[in-house]
Coordinates of C-alpha atoms in Angstrom, one line a residue:
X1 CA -21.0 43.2 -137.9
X2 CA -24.3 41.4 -136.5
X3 CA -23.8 40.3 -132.9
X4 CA -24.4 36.7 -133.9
X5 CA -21.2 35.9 -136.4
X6 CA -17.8 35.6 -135.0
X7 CA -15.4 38.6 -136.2
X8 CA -13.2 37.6 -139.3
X9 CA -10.4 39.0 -140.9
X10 CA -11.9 41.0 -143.2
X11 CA -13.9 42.6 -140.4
X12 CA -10.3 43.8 -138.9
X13 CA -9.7 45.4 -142.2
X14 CA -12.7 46.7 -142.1
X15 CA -12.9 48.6 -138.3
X16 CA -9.1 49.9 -139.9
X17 CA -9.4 51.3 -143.4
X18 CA -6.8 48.6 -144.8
X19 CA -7.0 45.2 -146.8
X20 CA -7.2 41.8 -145.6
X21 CA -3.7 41.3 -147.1
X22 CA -2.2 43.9 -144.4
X23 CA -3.9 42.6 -141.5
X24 CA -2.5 39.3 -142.3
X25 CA 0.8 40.5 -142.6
X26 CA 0.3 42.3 -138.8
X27 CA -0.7 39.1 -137.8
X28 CA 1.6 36.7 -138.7
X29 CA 4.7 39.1 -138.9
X30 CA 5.3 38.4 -142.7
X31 CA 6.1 41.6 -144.7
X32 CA 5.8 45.5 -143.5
X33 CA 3.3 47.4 -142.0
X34 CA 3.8 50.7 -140.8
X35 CA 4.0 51.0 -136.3
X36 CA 1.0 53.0 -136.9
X37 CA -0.9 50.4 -138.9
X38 CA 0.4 48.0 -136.6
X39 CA -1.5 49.2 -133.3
X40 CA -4.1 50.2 -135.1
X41 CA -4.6 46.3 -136.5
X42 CA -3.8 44.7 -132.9
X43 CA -6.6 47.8 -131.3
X44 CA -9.0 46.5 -133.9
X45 CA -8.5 42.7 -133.0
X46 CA -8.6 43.2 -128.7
X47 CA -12.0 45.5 -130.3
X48 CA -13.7 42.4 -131.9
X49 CA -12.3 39.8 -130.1
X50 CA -10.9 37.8 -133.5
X51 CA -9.2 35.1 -133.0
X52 CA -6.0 33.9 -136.2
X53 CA -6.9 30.4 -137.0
X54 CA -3.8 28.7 -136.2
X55 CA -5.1 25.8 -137.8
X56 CA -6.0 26.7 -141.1
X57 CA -4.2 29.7 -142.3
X58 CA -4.5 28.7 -145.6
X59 CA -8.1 28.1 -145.6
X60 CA -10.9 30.8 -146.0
X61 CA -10.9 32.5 -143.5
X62 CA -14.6 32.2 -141.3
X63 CA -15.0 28.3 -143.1
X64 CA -16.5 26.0 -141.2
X65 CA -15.0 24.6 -137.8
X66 CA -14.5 21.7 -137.2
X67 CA -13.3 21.4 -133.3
X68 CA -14.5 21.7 -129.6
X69 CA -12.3 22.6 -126.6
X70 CA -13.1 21.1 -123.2
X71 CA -11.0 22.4 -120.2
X72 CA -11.1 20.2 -117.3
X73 CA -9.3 20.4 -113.9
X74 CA -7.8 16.7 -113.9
X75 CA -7.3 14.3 -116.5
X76 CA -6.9 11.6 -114.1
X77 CA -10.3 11.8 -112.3
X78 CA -12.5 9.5 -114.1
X79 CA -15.8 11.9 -113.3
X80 CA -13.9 14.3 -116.1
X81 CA -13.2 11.1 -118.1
X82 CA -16.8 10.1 -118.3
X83 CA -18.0 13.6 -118.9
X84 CA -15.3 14.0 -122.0
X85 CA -17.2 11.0 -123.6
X86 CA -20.1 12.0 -122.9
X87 CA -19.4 15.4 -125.0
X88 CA -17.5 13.7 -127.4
X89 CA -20.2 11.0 -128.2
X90 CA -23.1 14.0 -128.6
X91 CA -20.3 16.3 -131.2
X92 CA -19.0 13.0 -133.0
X93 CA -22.4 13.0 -134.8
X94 CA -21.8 16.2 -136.2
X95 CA -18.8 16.0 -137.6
X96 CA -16.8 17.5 -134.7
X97 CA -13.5 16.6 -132.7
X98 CA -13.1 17.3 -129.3
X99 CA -9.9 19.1 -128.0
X100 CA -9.4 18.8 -124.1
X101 CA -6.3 20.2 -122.0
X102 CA -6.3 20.1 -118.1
X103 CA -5.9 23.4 -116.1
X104 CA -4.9 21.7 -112.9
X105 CA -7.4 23.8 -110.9
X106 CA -5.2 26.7 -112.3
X107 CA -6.8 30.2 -113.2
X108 CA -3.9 31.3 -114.9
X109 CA -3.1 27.7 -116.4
X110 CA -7.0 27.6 -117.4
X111 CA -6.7 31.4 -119.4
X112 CA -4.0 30.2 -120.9
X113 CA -5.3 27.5 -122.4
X114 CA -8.8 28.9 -123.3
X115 CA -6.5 31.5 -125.1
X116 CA -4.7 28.4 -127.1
X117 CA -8.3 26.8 -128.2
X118 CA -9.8 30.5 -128.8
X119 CA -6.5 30.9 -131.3
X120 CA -7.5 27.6 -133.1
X121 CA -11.0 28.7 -133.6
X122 CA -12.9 25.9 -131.7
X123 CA -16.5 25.7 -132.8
X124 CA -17.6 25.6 -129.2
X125 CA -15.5 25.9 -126.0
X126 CA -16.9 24.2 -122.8
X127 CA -14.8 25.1 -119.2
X128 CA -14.6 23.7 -116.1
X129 CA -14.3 26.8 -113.9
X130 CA -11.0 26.9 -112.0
X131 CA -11.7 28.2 -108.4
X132 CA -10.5 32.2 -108.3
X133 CA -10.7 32.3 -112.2
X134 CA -12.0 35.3 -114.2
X135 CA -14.4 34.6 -117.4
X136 CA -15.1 38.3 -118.0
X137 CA -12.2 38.1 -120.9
X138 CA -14.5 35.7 -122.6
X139 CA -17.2 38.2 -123.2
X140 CA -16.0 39.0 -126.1
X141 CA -16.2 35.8 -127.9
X142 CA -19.1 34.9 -126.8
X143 CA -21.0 38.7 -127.8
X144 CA -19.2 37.5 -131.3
X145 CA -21.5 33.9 -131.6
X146 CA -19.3 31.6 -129.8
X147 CA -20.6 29.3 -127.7
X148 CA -19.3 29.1 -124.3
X149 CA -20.9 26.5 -121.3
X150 CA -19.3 26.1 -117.9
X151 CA -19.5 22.2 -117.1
X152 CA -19.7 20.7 -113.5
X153 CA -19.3 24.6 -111.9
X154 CA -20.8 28.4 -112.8
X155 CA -18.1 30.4 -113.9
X156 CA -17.6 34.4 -112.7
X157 CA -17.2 37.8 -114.7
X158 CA -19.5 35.8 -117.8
X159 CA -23.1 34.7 -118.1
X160 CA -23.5 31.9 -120.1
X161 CA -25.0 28.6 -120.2
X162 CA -23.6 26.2 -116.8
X163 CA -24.7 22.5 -116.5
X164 CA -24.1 21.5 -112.9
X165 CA -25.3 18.1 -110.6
X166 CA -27.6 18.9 -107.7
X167 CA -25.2 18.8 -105.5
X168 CA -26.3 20.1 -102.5
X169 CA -29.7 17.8 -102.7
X170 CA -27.6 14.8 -103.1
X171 CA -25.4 15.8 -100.4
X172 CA -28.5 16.1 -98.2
X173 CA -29.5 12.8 -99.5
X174 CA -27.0 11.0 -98.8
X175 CA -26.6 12.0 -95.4
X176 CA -30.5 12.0 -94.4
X177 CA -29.8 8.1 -95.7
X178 CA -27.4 8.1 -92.6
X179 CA -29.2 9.5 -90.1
X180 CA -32.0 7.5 -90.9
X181 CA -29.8 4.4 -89.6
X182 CA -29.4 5.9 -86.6
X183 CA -26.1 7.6 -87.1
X184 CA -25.5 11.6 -84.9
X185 CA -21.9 11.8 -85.5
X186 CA -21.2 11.8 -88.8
X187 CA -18.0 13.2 -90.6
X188 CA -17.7 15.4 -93.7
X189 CA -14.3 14.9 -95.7
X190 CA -14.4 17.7 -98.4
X191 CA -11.9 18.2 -101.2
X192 CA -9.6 21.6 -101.5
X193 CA -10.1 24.7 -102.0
X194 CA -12.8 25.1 -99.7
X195 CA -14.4 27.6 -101.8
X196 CA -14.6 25.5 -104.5
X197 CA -18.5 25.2 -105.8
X198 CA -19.1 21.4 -105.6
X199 CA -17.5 21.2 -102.3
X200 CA -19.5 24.3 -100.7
X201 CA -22.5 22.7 -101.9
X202 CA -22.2 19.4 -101.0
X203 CA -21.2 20.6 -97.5
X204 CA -24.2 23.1 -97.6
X205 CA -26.5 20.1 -98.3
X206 CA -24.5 17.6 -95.1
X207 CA -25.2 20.7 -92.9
X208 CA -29.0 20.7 -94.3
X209 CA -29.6 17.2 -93.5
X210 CA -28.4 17.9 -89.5
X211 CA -30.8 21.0 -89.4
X212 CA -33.7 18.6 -90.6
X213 CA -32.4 16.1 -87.7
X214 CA -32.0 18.6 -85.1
X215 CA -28.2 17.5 -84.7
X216 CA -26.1 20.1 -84.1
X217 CA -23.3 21.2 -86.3
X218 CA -20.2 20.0 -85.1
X219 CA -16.6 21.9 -86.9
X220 CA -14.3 19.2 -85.5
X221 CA -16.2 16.6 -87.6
X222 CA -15.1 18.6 -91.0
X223 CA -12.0 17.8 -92.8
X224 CA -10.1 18.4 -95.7
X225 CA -8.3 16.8 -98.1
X226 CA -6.6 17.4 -101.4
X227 CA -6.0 13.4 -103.0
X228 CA -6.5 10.3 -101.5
X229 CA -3.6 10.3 -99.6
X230 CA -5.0 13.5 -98.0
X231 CA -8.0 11.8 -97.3
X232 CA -6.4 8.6 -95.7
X233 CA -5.1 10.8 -93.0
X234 CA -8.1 13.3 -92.4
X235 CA -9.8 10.3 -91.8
X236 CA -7.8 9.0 -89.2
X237 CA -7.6 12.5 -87.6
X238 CA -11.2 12.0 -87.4
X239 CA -11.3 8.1 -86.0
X240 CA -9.2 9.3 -83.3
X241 CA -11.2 12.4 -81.9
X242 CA -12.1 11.7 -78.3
X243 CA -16.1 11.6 -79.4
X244 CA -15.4 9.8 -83.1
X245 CA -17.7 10.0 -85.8
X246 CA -19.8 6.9 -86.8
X247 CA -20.3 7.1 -90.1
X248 CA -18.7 9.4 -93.0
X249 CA -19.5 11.3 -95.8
X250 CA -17.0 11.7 -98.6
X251 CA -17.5 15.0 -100.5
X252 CA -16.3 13.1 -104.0
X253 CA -15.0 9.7 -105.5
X254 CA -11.2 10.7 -104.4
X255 CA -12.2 11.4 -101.0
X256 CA -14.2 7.6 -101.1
X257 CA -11.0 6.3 -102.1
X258 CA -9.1 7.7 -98.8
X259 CA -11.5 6.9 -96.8
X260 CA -12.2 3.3 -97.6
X261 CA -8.4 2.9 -97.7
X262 CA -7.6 3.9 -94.2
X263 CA -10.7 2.1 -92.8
X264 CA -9.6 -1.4 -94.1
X265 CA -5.7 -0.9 -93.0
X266 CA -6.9 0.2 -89.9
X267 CA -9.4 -3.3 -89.8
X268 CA -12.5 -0.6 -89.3
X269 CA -15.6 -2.0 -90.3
X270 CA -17.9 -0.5 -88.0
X271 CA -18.2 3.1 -89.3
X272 CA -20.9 3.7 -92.2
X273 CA -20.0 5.2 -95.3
X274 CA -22.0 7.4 -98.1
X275 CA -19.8 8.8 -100.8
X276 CA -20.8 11.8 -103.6
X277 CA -19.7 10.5 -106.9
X278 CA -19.6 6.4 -107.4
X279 CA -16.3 4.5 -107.5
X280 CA -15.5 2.0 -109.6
X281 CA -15.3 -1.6 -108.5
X282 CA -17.6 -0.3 -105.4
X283 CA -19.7 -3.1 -105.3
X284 CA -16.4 -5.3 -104.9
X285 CA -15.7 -3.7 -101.5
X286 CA -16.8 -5.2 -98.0
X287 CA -19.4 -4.2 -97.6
X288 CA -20.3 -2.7 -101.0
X289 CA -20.6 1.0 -101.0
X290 CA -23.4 3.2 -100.9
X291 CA -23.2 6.4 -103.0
X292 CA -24.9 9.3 -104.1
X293 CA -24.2 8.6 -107.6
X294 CA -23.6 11.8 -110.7
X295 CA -24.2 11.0 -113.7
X296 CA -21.1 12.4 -115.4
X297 CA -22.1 11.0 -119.1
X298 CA -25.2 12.9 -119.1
X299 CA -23.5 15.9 -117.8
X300 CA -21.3 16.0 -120.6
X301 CA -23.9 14.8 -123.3
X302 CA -26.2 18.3 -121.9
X303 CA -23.3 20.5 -122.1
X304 CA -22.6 19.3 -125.8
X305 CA -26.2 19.4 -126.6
X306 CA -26.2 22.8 -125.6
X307 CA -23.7 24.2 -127.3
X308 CA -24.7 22.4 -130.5
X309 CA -28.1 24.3 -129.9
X310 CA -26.4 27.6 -129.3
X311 CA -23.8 26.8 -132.9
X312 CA -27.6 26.2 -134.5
X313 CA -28.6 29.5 -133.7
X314 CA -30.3 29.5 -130.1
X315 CA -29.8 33.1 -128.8
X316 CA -32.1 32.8 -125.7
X317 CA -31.2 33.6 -122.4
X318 CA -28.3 31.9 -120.7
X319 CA -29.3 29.2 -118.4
X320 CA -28.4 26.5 -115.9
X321 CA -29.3 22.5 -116.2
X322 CA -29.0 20.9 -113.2
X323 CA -28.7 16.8 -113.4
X324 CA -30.2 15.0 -110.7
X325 CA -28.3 12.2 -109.0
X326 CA -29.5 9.1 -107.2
X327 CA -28.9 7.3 -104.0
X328 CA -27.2 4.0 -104.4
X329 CA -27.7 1.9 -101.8
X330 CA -25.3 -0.9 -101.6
X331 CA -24.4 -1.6 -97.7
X332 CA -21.8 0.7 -96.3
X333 CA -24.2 3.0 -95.5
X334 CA -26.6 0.8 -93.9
X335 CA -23.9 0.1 -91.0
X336 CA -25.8 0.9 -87.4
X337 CA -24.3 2.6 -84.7
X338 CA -21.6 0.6 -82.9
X339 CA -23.1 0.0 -79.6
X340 CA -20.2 1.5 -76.6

């Protein structure tokens, strides 16, 4: 079987010594087969990594496929909305329909549904890594022609293609742009885990900016929050240290959310703000706020691209696209240091 085509039926049959007609009936449990036939038809398919198409049993099997699969941690955030239509607007033009599910940050939740687009034969399948997740099992698949990307986050256990922000220059960005009005004590509220990639990067590149300033890392200034909610109270554990910070810098749009929330109900409009990620309706805020804007569409529309190019017949080396972002400036971050 060439290491470019995806395994088939008839290459089952094949690595067996039966028909197609018996590995079908293994398959879907229609009509005898022998125990011994049996393992030797379920050895063969773990062996090649084949994949039933749930979708079109009745079709030729290997015909042409006609779907993508998109795993994303949370259909609610509307970074993974943007970067769903961005995918979907580049695989529209071919004739493609794109099948997302949300893994809720779960490794287990992820597999299993990888395993549910991987049954329906997806064309393509593009991940967004769930922290603690294992992509060796994907191997496989990929070794058989399918194209696999890892979207916002590198995956573990698989190399394959990743297309990731520059997270940890934006970071460094965005707080430099602090700094440079003045501000020493500046807070960090991250998102959970703390090993996940975007957060230890972002907070790699807020630690890079102090080094540059000669301001010394300071722990009690780093927080963490899971929601909004979560970050409407780490920053008011962080307004009421006895040295507070003056300005803050949310680690994503969520964390913007909380933090902008607990400043206006506690009437604080003296601490600067730079967010990672933009927000909608942020110029509507008083002041407006500054960001260190993604560009979520284009993340997507690169991961598409590249999986397209990989379906065409691209069999270079895996690789990584990183998607600059942009400082926004719009006012919150331009507060000066409250005089004491």
């Amino acid at each position: 079987m060439a290491a470019n085509r995806r395994p088939t039926m008839a290459d089952v049959a094949r690595e067996v010594g039966v028909s197609a007609k018996t590995v079908s009936r293994v398959l879907n449990e229609d009509g005898y087969a022998s125990e011994q036939t049996r393992e030797q038809v379920l050895a063969a398919v773990a062996k090649l990594g084949f994949q039933p198409n749930l979708m079109a049993r009745n079709i030729r099997v290997g015909g042409p496929d006609t779907t993508v699969g998109l795993v994303i941690p949370d259909l609610g955030n509307p970074f993974f909305g943007a970067v769903a239509r961005g995918i979907e607007d580049t695989v529209r033009d071919r004739g493609l329909t794109l099948l997302m599910g949300s893994s809720a940050d779960d490794p287990d939740r992820e597999r299993a549904l990888t395993d549910k687009f991987l049954a329906r034969r997806v064309s393509t399948l593009i991940v967004v890594p769930s922290v603690g997740a294992d992509h060796s099992h994907l191997k496989s698949h990929r070794t058989a022609g399918l194209p696999i990307v890892f979207l916002d986050r590198p995956g573990v256990g698989l190399s394959t293609d990743s297309i990731v922000s520059s997270n940890r220059a934006g970071a460094q960005d965005g707080v430099a742009h602090l700094i440079a009005h003045g501000h020493r004590r500046i807070g960090f509220v991250g998102d959970l885990p703390v090993k996940l990639y975007t957060r230890r990067e972002r907070l790699a590149g807020y630690r890079a900016a102090l080094q540059e300033a000669d301001i010394p890392y300071d722990r009690s200034l780093v927080a963490n929050a899971h929601d909004q909610q979560g970050a409407e109270a780490a920053t008011s554990q962080l307004l009421e240290l006895a040295d507070p910070p003056t300005a803050l810098f949310a680690g994503n749009n969520i964390m913007a959310l909380g933090i902008v929330a607990e400043l206006a109900r506690s009437k604080r409009k003296d601490v600067a703000v730079v967010a990672f990620d933009d927000v909608s309706l942020a110029e509507a805020l008083e002041p407006a706020l500054t960001v260190v804007a993604q560009d979520p569409e284009e993340i997507g529309r690169s991961a598409a691209a590249t999986a397209l190019a990989r379906l065409d017949g691209d069999r270079s080396r895996a690789r990584t696209i990183t998607v600059p972002t942009r400082l926004i400036v719009r006012g919150s971050g331009e507060q000066p240091v409250p005089k004491r």
